[in-house]
Coordinates of C-alpha atoms in Angstrom, one line a residue:
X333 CA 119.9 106.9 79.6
X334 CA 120.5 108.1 83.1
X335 CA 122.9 106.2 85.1
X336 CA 122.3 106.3 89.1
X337 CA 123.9 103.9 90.1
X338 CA 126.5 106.1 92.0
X339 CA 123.7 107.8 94.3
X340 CA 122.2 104.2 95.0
X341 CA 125.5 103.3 96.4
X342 CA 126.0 106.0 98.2
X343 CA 122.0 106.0 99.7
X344 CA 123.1 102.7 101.2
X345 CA 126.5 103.5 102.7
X346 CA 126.0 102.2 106.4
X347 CA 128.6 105.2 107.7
X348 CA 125.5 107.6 106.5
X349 CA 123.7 110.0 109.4
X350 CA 120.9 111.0 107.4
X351 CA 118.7 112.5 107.9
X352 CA 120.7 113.6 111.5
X353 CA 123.2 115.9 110.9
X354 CA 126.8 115.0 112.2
X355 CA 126.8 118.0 114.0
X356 CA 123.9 117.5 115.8
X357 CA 124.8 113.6 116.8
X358 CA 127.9 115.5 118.2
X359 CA 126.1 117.7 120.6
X360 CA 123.5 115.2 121.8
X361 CA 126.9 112.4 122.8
X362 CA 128.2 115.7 124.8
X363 CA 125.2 116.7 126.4
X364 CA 124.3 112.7 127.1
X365 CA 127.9 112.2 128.9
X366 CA 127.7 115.7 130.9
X367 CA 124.4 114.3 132.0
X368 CA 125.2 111.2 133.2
X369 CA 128.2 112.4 134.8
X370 CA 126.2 114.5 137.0
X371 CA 123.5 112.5 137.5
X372 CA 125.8 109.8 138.6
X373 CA 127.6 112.1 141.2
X374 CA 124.7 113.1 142.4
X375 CA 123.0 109.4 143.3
X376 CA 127.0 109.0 144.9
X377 CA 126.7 112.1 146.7
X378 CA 123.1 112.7 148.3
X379 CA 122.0 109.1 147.4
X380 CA 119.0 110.4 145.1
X381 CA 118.3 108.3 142.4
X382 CA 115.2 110.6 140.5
X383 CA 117.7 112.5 138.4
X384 CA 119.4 109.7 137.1
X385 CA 116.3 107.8 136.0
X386 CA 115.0 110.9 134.3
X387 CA 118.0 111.5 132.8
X388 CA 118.2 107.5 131.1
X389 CA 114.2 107.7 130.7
X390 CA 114.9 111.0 128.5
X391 CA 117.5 109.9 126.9
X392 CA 115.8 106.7 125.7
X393 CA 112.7 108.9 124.3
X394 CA 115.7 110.7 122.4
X395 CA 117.4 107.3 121.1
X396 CA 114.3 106.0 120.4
X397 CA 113.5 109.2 117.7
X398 CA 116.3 109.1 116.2
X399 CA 116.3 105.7 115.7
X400 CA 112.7 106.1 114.3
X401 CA 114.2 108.6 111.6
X402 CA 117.2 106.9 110.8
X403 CA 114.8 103.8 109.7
X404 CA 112.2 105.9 108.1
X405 CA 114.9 107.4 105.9
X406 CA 116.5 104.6 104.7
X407 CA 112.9 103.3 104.0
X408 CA 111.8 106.7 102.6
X409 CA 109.1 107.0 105.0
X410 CA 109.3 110.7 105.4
X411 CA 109.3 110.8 100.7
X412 CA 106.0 108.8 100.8
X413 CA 104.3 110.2 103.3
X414 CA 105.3 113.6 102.1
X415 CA 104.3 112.4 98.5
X416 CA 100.4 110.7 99.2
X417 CA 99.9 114.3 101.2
X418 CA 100.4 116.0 97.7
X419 CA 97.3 116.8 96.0
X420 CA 97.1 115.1 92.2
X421 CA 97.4 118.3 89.8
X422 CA 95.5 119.1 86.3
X423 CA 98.3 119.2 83.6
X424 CA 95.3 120.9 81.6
X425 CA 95.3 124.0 84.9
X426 CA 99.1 123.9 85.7
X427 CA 101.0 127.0 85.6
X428 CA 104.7 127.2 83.6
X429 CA 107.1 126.7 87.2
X430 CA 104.5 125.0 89.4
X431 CA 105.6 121.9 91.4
X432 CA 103.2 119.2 90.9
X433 CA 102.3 115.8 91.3
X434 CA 100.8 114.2 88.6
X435 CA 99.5 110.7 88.0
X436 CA 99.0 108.4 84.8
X437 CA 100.4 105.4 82.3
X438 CA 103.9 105.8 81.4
X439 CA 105.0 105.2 78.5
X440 CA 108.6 104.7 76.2
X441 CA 110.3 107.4 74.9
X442 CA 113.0 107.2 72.0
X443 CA 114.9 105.3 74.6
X444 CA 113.7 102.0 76.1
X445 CA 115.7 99.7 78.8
X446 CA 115.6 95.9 79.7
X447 CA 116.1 95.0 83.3
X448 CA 119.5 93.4 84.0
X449 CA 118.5 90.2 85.8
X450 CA 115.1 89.3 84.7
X451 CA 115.6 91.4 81.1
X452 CA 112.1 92.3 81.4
X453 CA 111.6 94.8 78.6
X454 CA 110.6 98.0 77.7
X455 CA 111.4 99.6 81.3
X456 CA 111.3 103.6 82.0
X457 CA 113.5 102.8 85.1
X458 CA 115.4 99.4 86.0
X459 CA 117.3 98.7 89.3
X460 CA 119.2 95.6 90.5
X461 CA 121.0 95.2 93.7
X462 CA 123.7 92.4 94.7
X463 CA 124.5 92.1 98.0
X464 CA 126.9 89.7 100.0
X465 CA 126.5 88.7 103.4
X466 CA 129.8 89.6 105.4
X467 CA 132.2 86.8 107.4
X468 CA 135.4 87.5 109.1
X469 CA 136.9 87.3 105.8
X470 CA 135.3 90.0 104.5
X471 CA 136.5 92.0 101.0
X472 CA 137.2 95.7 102.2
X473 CA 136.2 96.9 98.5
X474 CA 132.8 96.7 99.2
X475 CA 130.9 99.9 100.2
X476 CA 128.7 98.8 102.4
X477 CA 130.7 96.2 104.3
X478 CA 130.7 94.9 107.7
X479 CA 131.0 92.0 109.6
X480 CA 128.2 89.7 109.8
X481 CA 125.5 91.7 107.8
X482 CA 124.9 92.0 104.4
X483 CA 126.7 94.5 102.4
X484 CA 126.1 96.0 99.2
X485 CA 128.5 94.9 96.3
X486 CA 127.3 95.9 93.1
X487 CA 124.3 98.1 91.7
X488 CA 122.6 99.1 88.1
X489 CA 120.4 102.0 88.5
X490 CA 119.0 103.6 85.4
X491 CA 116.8 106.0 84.1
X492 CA 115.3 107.4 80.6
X493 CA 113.0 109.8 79.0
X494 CA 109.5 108.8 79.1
X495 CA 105.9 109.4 78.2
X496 CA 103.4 109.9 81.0
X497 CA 99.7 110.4 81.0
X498 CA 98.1 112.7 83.3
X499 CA 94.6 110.8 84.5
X500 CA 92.9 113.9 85.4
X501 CA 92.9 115.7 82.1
X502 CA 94.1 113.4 79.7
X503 CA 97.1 115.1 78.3
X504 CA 100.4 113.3 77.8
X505 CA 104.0 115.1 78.9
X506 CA 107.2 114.4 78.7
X507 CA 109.5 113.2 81.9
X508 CA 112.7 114.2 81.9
X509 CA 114.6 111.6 83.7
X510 CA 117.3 110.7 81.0
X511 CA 120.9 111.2 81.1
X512 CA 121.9 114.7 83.0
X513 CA 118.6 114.9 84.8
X514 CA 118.2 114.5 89.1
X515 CA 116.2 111.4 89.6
X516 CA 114.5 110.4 93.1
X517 CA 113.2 107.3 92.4
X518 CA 111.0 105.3 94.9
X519 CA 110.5 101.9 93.0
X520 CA 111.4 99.0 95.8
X521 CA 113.3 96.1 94.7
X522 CA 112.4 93.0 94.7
X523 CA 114.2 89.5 96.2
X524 CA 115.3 87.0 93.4
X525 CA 118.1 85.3 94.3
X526 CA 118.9 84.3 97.8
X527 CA 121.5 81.8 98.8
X528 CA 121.5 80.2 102.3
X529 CA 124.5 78.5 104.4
X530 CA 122.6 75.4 103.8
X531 CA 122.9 75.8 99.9
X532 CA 125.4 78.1 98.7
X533 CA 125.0 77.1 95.1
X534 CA 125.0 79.3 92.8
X535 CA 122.6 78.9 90.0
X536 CA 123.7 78.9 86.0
X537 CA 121.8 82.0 85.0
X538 CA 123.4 83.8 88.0
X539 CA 126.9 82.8 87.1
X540 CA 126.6 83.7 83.9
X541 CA 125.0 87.7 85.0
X542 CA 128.3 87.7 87.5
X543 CA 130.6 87.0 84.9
X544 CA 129.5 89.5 82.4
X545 CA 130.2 91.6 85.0
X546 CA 133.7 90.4 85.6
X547 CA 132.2 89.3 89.6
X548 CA 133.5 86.3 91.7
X549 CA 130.8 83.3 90.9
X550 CA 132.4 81.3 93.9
X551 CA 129.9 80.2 95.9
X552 CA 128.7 82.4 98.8
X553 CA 125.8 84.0 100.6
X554 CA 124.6 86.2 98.1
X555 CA 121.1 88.3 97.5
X556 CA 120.5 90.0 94.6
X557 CA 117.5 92.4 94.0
X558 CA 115.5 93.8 91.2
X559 CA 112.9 96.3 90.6
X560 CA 111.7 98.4 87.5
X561 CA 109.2 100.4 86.1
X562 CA 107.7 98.9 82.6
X563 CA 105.2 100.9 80.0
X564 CA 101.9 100.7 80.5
X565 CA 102.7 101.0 84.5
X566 CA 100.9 103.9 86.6
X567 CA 103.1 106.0 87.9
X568 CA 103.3 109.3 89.9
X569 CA 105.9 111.8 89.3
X570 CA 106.6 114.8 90.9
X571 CA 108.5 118.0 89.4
X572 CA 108.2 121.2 87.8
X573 CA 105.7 121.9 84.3
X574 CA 107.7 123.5 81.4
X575 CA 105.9 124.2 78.4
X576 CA 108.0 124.3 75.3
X577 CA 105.7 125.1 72.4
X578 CA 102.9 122.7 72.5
X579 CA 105.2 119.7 74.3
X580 CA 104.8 119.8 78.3
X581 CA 107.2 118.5 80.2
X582 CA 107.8 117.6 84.2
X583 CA 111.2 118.8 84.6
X584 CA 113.4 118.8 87.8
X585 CA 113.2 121.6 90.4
X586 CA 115.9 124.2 90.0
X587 CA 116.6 123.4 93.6
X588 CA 116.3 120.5 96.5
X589 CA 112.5 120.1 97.6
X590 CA 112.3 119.6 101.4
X591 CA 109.3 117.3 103.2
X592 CA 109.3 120.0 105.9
X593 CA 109.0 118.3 109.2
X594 CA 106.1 116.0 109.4
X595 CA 105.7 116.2 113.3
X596 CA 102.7 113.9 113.0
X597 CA 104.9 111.1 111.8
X598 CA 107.8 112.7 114.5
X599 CA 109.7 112.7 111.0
X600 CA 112.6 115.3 110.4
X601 CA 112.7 116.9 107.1
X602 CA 114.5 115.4 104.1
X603 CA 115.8 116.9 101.1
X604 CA 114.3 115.6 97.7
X605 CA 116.9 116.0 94.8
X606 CA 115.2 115.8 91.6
X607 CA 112.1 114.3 89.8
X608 CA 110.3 112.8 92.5
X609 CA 109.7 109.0 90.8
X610 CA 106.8 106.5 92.1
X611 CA 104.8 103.2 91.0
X612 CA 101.4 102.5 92.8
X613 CA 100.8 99.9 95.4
X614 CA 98.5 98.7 92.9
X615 CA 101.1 98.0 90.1
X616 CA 103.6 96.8 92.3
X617 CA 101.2 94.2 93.8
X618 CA 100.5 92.9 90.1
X619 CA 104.0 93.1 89.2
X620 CA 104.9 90.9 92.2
X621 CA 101.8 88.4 91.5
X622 CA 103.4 88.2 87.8
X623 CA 106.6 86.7 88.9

């Protein structure tokens, strides 16, 4: 079992400038103060007002990208785009060391998990989310905490070993997303629990899931999210074919796979650590009609 909960908590620390590196944020605040000092001399000195309202009309087009980015990452916009322009591979015509995408039924291995909320079993991946909306009185453990927004308190991320399928040619390899392995996954969670200022009761199955957890059950504004990846669920996953005898396997690339930037989108690049991990729309729509 593969614990990721630690890169989960980190993906949604609010202080993060991905994908805009710090450096470049830097720069731009110089170059947006220079310019407005001088524009703003200028419209006091020769009373011409052009410069200055191409200099806050550029600058908007600016904020307005990098706002566009910062949402598609933490949305992994730029991972699924850059994942449905992959072609699907033939496991039967890959080469030993060729990146590929590859699509099928997963499958348990000789480890199997159960989701923590919902205990839904027999799960290749499982991931729940609590999060607390923030008051004045806020607890400064939390990692993603701020003042009136919701903040992210506690998270179970896991990952194992499985089975998948490959569609195309029929063969079956092995995943390798268990314990020491890089995982990306992109399985969204799903609301469960929501409680509102109208109602902060907390309900008896959630206190009982925050106390085996040693968490405060007082009642509060609280959201808690779940999502996994059962057998018998299509999946894509994308990684690098090792062949060990006759067992195939999708193992992680040696090193970070970059989207490249996808101008089409006006997407910067983003770095993809690991197996690239994905459930199809259609599986997530039946999963969701389930509950």
């Amino acid at each position: 079992m593969n614990d990721l909960s630690n890169g989960a908590l980190l993906e949604k620390h609010c202080c993060t400038c991905k994908p805009i590196p710090a450096f470049v944020l830097y720069i731009l605040t110089t170059l947006f103060l220079i310019g407005l000092s001088v524009s703003t001399f200028l419209l006091i000195a020769v009373r011409n007002a052009t410069f200055l309202v191409s200099f806050l009309f550029l600058s908007s087009l600016v904020l307005a990208f990098l706002f566009w980015n910062k949402r598609n990452w933490r949305t992994k916009g730029a991972i699924l785009f850059f994942l449905s322009s992959l072609p699907e591979a033939d496991l039967r015509q890959a080469k030993e060391g060729q990146l590929v995408k590859i699509t099928g039924f997963a499958s348990c291995g000789s480890v199997s998990l159960r989701s923590s909320y919902e205990r839904a079993p027999s799960c290749i991946y499982t991931s729940t989310l609590l999060y607390e909306y923030g008051g004045l009185n806020l607890n400064p453990r939390k990692v993603n905490g701020s003042c009136f927004q919701w903040g992210l308190t506690y998270c179970e991320r896991f990952s194992t070993d499985f089975y998948i399928t490959d569609k195309k040619s029929g063969l079956r390899a092995v995943v390798k997303a268990g314990s020491g392995c890089r995982v990306t996954p992109l399985v969204f969670e799903s609301e469960l629990v929501k409680t509102t200022r109208s109602c902060r009761i907390l309900s008896p199955p959630l206190r009982k899931w925050l106390r085996e957890r040693n968490l405060s059950d007082e009642a509060r504004l609280l959201r808690l999210e779940e999502g996994y990846v059962q057998e018998g669920s299509t999946v894509s996953v994308v990684g690098i074919v090792h062949r060990n005898n006759d067992v195939t396997m999708i193992v992680q690339p040696s090193e970070v796979v970059s989207t490249g930037c996808l101008w089409q989108k006006l997407l910067l690049p983003v770095d993809i650590d690991g197996v690239l991990l994905s459930v199809s729309r259609m599986a997530v729509a039946d999963h969701s009609i389930s509950r």
